[in-house]
Tab-separated table of C-alpha atoms and ligand atoms in Angstrom:
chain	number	residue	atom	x	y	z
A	1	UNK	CA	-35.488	-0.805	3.342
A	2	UNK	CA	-34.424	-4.422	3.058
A	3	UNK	CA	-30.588	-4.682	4.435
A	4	UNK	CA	-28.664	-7.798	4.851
A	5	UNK	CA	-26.471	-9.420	7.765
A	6	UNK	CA	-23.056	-8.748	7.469
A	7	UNK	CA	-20.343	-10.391	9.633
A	8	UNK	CA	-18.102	-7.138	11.141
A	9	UNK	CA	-15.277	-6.321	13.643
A	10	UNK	CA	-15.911	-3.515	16.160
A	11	UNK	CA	-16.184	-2.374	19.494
A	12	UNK	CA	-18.888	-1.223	22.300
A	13	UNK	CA	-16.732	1.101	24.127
A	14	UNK	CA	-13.661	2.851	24.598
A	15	UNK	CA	-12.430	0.618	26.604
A	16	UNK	CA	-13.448	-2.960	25.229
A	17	UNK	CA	-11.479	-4.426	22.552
A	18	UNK	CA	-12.557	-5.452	19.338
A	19	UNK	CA	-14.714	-8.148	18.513
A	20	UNK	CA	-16.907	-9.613	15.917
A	21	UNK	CA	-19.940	-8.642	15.546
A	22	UNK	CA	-23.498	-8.515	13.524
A	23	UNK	CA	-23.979	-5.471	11.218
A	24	UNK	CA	-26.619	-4.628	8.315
A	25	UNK	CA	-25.853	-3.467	5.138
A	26	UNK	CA	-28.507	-1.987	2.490
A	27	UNK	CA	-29.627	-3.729	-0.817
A	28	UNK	CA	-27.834	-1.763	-3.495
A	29	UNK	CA	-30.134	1.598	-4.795
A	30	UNK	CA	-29.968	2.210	-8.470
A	31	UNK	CA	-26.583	4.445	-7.819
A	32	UNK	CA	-24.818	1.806	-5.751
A	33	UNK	CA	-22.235	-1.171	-6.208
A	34	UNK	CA	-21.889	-4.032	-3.490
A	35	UNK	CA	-18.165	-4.581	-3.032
A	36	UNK	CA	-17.009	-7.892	-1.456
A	37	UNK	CA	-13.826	-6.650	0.983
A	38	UNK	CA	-10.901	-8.275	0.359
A	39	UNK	CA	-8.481	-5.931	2.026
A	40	UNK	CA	-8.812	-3.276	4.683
A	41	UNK	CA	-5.608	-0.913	5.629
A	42	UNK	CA	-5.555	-0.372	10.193
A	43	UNK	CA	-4.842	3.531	10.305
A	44	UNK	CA	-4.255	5.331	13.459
A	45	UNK	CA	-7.581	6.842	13.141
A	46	UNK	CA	-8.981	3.927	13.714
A	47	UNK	CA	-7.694	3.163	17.193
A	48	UNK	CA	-8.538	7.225	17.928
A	49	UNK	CA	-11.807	6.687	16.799
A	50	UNK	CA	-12.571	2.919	18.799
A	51	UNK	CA	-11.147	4.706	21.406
A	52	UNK	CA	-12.461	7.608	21.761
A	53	UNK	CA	-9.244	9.708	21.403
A	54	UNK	CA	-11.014	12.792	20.151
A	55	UNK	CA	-14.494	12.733	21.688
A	56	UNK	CA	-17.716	11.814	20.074
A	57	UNK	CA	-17.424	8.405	18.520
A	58	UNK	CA	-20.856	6.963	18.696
A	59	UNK	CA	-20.858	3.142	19.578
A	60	UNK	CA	-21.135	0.221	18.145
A	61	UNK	CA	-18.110	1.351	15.988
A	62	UNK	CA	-16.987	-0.468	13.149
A	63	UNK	CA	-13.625	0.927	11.999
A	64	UNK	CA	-11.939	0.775	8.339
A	65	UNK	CA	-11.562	3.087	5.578
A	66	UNK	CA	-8.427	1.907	3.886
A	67	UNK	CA	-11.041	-0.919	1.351
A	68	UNK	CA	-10.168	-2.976	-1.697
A	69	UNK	CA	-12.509	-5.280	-3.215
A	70	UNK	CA	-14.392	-7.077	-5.578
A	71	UNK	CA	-17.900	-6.334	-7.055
A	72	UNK	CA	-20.567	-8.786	-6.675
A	73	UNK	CA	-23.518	-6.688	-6.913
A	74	UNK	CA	-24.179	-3.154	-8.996
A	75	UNK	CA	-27.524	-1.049	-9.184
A	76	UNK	CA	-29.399	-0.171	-12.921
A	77	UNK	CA	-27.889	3.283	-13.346
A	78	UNK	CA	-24.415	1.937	-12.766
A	79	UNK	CA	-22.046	2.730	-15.737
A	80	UNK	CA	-18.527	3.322	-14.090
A	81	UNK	CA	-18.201	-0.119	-12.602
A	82	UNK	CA	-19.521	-3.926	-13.121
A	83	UNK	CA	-19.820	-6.882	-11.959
A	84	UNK	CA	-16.298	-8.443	-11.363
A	85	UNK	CA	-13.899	-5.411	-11.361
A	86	UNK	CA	-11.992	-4.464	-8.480
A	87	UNK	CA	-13.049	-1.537	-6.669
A	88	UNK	CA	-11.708	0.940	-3.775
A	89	UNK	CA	-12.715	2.735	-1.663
A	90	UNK	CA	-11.346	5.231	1.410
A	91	UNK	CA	-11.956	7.949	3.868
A	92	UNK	CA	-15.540	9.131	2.293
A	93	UNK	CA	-18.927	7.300	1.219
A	94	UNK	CA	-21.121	10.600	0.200
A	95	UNK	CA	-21.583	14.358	0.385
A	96	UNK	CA	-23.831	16.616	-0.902
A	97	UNK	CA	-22.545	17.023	-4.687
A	98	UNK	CA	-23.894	20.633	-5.105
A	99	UNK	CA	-22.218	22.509	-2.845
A	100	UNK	CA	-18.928	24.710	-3.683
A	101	UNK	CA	-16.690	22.535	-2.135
A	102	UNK	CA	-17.973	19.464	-4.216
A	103	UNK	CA	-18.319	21.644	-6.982
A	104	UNK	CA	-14.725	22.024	-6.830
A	105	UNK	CA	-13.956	18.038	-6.379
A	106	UNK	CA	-13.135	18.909	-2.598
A	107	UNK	CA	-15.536	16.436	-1.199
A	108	UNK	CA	-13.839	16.302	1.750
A	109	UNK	CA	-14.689	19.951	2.754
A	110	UNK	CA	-18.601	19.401	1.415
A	111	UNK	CA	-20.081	22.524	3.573
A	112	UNK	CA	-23.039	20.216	4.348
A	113	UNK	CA	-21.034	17.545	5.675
A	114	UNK	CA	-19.461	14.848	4.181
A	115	UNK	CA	-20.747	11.126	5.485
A	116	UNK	CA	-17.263	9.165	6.696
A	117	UNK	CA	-16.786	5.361	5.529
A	118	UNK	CA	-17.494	4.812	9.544
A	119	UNK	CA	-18.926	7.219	12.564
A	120	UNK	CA	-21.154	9.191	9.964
A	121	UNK	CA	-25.070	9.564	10.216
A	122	UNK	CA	-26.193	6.582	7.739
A	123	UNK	CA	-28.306	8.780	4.957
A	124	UNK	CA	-30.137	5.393	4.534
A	125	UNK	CA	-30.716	3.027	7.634
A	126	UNK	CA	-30.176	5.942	9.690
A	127	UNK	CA	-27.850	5.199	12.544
A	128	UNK	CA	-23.965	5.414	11.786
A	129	UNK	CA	-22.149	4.400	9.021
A	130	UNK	CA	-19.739	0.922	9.397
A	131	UNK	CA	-16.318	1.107	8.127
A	132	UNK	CA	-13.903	-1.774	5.915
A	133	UNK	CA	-13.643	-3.871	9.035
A	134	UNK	CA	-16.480	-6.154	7.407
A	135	UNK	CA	-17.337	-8.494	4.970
A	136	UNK	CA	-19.230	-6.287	2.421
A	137	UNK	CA	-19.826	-2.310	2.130
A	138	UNK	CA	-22.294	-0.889	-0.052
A	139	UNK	CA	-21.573	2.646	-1.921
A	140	UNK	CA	-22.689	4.665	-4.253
A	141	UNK	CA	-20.222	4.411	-7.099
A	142	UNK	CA	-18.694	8.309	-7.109
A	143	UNK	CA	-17.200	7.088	-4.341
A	144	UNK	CA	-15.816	3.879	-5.410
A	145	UNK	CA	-12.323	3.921	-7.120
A	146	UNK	CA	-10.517	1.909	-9.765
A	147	UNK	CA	-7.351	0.446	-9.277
A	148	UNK	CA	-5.029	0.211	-11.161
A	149	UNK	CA	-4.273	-3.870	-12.519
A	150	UNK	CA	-0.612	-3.667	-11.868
A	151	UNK	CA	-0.468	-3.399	-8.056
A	152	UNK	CA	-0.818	-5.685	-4.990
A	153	UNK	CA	-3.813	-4.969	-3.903
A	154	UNK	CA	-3.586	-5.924	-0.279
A	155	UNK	CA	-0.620	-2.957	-0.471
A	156	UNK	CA	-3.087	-0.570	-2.600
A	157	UNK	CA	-5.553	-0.243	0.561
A	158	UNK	CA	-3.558	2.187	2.233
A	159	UNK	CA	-3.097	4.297	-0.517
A	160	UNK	CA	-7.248	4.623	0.384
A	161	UNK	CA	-6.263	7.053	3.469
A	162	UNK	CA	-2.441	7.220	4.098
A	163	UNK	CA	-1.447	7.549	0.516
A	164	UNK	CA	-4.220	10.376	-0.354
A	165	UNK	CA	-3.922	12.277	3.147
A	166	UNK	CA	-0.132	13.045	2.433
A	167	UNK	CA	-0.873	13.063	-1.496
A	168	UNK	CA	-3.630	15.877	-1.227
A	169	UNK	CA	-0.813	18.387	0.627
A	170	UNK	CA	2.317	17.807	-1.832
A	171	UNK	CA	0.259	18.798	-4.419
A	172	UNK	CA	-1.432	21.696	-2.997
A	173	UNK	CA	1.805	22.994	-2.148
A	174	UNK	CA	2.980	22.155	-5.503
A	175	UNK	CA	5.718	19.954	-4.514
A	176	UNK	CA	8.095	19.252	-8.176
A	177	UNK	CA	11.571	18.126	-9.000
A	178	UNK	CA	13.704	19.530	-6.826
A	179	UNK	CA	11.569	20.628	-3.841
A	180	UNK	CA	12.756	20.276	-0.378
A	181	UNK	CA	10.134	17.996	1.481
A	182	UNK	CA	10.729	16.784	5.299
A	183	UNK	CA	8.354	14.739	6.925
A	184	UNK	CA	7.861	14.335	10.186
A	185	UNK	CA	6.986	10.433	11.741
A	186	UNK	CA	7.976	7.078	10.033
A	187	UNK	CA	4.744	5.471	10.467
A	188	UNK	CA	1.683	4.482	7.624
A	189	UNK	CA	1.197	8.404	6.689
A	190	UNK	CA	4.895	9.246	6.655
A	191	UNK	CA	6.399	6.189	4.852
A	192	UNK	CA	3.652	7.159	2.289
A	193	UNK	CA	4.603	10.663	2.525
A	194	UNK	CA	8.340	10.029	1.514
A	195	UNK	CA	7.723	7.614	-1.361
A	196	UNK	CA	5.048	10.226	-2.861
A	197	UNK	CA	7.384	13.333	-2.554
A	198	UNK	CA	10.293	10.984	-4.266
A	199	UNK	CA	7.902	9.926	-6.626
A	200	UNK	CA	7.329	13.581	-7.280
A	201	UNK	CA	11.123	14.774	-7.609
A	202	UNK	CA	11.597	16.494	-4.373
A	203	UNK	CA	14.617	15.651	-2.519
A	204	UNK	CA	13.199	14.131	1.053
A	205	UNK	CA	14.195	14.432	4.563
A	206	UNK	CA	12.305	12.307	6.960
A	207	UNK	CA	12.667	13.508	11.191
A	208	UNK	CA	12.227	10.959	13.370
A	209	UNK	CA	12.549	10.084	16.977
A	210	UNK	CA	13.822	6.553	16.288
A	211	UNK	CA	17.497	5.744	15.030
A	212	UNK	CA	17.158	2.187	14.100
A	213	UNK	CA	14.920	3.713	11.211
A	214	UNK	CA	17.363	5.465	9.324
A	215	UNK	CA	17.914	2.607	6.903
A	216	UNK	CA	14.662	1.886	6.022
A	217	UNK	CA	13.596	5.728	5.461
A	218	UNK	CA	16.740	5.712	3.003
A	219	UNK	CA	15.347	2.846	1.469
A	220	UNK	CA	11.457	4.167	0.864
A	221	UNK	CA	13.692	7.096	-0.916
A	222	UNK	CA	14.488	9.490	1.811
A	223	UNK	CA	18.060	11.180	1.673
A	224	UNK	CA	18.453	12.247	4.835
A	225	UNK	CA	17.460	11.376	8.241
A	226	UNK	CA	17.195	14.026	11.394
A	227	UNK	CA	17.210	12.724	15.069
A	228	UNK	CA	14.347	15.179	16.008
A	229	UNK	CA	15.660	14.699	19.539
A	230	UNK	CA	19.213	15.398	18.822
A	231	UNK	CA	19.850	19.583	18.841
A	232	UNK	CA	22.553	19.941	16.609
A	233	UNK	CA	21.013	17.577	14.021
A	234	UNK	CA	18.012	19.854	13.692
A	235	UNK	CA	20.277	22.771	13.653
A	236	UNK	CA	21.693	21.333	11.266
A	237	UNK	CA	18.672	21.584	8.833
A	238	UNK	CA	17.261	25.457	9.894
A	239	UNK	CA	15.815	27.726	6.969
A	240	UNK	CA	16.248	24.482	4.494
A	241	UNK	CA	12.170	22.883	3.557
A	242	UNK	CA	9.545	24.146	1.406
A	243	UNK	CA	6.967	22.139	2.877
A	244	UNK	CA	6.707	20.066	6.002
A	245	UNK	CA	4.268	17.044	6.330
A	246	UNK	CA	3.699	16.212	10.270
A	247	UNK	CA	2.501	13.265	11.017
A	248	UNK	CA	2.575	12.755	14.758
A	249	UNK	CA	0.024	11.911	16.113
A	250	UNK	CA	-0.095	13.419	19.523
A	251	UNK	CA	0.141	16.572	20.970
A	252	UNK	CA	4.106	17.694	20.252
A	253	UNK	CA	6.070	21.245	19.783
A	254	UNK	CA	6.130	22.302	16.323
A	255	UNK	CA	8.347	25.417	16.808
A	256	UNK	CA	11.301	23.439	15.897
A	257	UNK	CA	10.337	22.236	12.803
A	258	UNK	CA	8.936	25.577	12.068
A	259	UNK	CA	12.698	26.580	12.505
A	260	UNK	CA	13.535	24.296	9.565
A	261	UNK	CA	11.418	26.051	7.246
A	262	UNK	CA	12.513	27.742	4.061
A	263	UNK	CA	10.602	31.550	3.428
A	264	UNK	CA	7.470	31.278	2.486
A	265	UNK	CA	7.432	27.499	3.743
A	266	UNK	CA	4.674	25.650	4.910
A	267	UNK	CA	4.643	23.070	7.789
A	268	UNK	CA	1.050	21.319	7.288
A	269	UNK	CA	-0.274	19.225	10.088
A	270	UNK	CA	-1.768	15.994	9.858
A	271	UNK	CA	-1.749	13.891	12.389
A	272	UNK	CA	-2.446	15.585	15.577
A	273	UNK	CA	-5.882	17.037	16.201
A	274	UNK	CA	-6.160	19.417	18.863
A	275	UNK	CA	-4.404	22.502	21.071
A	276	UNK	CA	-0.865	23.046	20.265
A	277	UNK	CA	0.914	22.963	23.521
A	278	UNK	CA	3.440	24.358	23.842
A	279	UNK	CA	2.082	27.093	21.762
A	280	UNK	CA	3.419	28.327	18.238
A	281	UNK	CA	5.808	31.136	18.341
A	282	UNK	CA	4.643	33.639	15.454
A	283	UNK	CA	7.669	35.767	15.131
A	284	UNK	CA	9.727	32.938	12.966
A	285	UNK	CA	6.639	32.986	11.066
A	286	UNK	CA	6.239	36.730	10.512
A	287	UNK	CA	9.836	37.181	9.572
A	288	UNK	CA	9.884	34.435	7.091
A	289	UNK	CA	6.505	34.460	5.552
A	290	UNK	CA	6.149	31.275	7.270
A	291	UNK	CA	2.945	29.356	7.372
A	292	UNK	CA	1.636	26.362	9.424
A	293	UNK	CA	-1.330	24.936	8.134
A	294	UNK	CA	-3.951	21.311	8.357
A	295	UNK	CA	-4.824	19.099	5.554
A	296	UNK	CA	-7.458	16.703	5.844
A	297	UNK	CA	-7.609	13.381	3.441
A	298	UNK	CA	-8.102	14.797	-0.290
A	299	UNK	CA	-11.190	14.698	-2.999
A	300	UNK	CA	-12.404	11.474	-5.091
A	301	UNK	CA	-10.671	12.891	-8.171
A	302	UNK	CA	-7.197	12.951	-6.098
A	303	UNK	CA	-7.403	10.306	-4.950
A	304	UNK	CA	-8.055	8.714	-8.471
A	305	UNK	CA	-5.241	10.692	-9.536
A	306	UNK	CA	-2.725	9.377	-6.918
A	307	UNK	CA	-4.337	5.425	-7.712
A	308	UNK	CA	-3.224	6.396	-11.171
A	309	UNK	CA	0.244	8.083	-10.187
A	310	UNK	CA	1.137	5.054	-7.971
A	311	UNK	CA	-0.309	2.628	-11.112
A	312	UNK	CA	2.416	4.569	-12.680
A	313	UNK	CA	5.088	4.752	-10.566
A	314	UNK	CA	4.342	1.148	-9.384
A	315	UNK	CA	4.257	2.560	-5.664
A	316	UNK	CA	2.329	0.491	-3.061
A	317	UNK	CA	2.496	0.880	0.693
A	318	UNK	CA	4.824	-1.196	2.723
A	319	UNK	CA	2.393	-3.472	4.562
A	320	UNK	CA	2.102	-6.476	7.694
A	321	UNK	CA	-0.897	-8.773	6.247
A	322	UNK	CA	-3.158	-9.693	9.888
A	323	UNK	CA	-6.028	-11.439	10.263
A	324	UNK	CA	-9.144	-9.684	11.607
A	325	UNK	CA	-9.060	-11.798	14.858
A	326	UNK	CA	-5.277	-10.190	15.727
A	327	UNK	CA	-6.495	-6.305	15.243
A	328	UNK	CA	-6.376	-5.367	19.120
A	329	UNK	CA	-2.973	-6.732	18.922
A	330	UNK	CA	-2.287	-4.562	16.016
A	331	UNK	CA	-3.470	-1.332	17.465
A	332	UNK	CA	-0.925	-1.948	20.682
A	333	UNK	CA	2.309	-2.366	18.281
A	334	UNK	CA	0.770	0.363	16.498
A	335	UNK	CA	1.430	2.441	19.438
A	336	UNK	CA	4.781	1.010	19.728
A	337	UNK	CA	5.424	2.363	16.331
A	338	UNK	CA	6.112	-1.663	16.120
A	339	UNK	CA	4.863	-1.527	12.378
A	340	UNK	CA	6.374	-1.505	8.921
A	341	UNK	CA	4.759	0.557	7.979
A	342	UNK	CA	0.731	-0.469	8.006
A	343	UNK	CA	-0.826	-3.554	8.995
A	344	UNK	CA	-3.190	-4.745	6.370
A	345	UNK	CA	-6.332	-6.903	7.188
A	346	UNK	CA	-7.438	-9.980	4.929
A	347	UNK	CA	-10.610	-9.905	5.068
A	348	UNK	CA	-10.719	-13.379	4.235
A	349	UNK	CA	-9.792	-14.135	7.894
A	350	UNK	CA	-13.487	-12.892	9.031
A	351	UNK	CA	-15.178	-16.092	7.331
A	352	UNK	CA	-13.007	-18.329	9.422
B	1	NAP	P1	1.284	5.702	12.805
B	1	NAP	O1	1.462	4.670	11.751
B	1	NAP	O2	1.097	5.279	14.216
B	1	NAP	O3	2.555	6.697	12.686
B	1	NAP	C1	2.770	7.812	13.489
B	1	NAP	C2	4.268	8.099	13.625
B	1	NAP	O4	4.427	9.302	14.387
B	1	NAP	C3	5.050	7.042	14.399
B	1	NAP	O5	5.516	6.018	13.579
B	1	NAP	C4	6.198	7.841	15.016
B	1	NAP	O6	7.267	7.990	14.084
B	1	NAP	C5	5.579	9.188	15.239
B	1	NAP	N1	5.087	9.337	16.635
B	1	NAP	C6	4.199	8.556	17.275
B	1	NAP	N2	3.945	9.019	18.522
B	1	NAP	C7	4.705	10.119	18.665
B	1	NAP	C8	4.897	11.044	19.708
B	1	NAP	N3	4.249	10.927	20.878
B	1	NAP	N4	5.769	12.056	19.500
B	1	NAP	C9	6.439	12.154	18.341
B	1	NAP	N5	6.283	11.302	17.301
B	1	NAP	C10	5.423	10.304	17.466
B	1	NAP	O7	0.033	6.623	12.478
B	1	NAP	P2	-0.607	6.999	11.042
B	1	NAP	O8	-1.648	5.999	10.679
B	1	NAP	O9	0.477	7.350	10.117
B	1	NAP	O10	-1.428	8.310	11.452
B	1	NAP	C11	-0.763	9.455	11.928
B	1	NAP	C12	-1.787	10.473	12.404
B	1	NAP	O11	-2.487	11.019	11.276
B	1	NAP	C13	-2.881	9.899	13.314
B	1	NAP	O12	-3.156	10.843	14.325
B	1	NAP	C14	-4.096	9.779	12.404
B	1	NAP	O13	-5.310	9.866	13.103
B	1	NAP	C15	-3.879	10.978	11.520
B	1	NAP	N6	-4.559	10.917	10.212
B	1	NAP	C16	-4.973	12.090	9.683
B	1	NAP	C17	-5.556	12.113	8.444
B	1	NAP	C18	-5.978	13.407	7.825
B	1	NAP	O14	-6.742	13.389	6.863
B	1	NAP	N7	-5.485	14.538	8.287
B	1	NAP	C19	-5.730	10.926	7.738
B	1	NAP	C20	-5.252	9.756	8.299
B	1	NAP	C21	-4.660	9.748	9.529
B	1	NAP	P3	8.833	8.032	14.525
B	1	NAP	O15	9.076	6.782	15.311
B	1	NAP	O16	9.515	8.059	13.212
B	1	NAP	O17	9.059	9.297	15.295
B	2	ZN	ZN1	-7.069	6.961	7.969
């Protein structure tokens, strides 16, 4: 198959930081558009993934999966897309159509496997699939998105994995006027988590570790703020939420905010992959109806759904515009929680 250079950003190893580097990308098949990336959202996967956080990243890694951009190039059986328009596109690039999960628009639980925007065995050029951290991406256009013309769209690109990873759970949980949401973190996922549940109706609590961001989680439409640290502040709050987003990303105890629940709530975890340590006490569960539960990303049709909710709503992620060349930089304040709230790469910075 012909394929064509591509200027990228990625790593070799764990431990080496990002730099640029040569990728190819595939002429465009008869399904496919070319998209030109003009924006690319830095989630915390990413810097897992370059990392090597969770095991079994295959290198060289490109990361990326939070794309907006233009198309320059579409195959012969296109009909959703042309020439021009802006497209999107986030966490997923294929899966197997056919099987019950797809059936069911839940691409992201295809039982064959879906293929990840970066990491994934490349159906085509074999090897591993290269993420938004590039100059073009080529996809078959049920995964491409359309955007709605009244946003920013440097702000829209993390709606591509932040927005539709805490989007996917509020509505699952049927989250309305009036529910009681907390979420837990004020980073990219849970500053997206707060202005979706406001967006929705529910009244929002946001638990943090860090004071000083009180007045911004007010702002992005939270209406109260718990010191997670402080006891009598989470005391404070016990037997009050529906549903519980958790964003943290590393291993922390959940029994506290399991505490918080309302009967019959449900904290769902997002962020953290892995043993819970210390472990989860089931007897507030048991005598509360209590569930914990894991949400990964959401479908192409939800995430269309919350593109067209936010086109709506006019809600766009709070973003920090970088240039590719300052992305290891990025991923160390990103660790600081030094961020409001995602750092957003113009990709326009790679041709320099
Ligand atoms: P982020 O921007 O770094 O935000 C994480 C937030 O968690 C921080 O701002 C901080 O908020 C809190 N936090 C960080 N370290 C903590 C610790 N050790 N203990 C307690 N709280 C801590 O990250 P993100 O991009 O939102 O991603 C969050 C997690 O979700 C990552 O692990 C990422 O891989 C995962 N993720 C999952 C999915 C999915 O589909 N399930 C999709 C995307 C990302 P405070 O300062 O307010 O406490
Ligand atoms: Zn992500």
């Amino acid at each position: 198959m012909k394929t064509k250079n591509t200027k990228a950003f990625g790593t070799d190893s764990a431990t080496a930081p990002l730099k640029e580097m040569t990728i190819q990308r595939r002429e465009v098949t008869p399904t496919d558009v070319e998209i030109e990336i003009l924006y690319c959202g830095v989630c915390h996967s990413d810097l897992h993934t370059a990392r090597n956080d969770w095991g079994g990243t295959v290198y060289p890694v490109v990361p990326g999966h939070e794309i907006v951009g233009r198309i320059t190039k579409v195959g012969d059986k296109v009909t959703k897309l042309k020439v021009g328009d802006i497209g999107a596109v986030g966490c997923l690039v294929d899966s197997c159509g056919h099987c019950e999960s797809c059936e069911h628009d839940l691409e992201q639980f295809c039982l064959n496997g879906y293929t990840g925007t970066y990491g994934s065995p490349d159906k085509h050029l074999g090897g591993y699939t290269h993420g938004g951290y590039s100059e073009r991406i080529i996809v078959d256009e049920r995964f491409v998105l359309k955007v709605p013309s009244n946003l920013d769209l440097a702000a829209v690109a993390p709606l591509l994995c932040a927005g539709i990873t805490t989007w996917s759970p509020l509505r699952h949980w049927n989250v309305t006027k009036g529910s009681k949401v907390a979420v837990v973190g004020l980073g990219g996922l849970g500053h997206m988590a707060i202005k979706l549940a406001n967006g929705l109706g529910a009244e929002v609590t946001l638990f943090s570790r860090t004071p000083n961001k009180k007045e911004d989680a007010i702002k992005l439409g939270a209406s109260h703020v718990v010191i997670s640290t402080d006891e009598e502040q989470m005391k404070s709050v016990k037997g009050k939420f529906d549903l519980i987003i958790d964003t943290v990303p590393y291993v922390h105890d959940v029994n506290p905010y399991v505490a918080t629940l309302n009967y019959s709530g449900t904290l769902v975890l997002v962020g953290y992959l892995g043993d819970l340590d210390p472990m989860l006490n089931t007897v507030p569960m048991i005598m509360g109806r209590k569930s914990v539960a894991g949400s990964v990303i959401g479908g192409i049709a939800e995430t269309q759904e919350l593109l067209d909710f936010c086109g709506k709503h006019n809600i766009v992620s709070d973003i920090e515009i970088i240039n590719m060349q300052d992305i290891n930089t990025a991923y160390e304040r990103m660790l600081k929680s030094d961020v409001k709230y995602r750092f957003v790469i113009d990709m326009a910075s790679l041709k320099n």
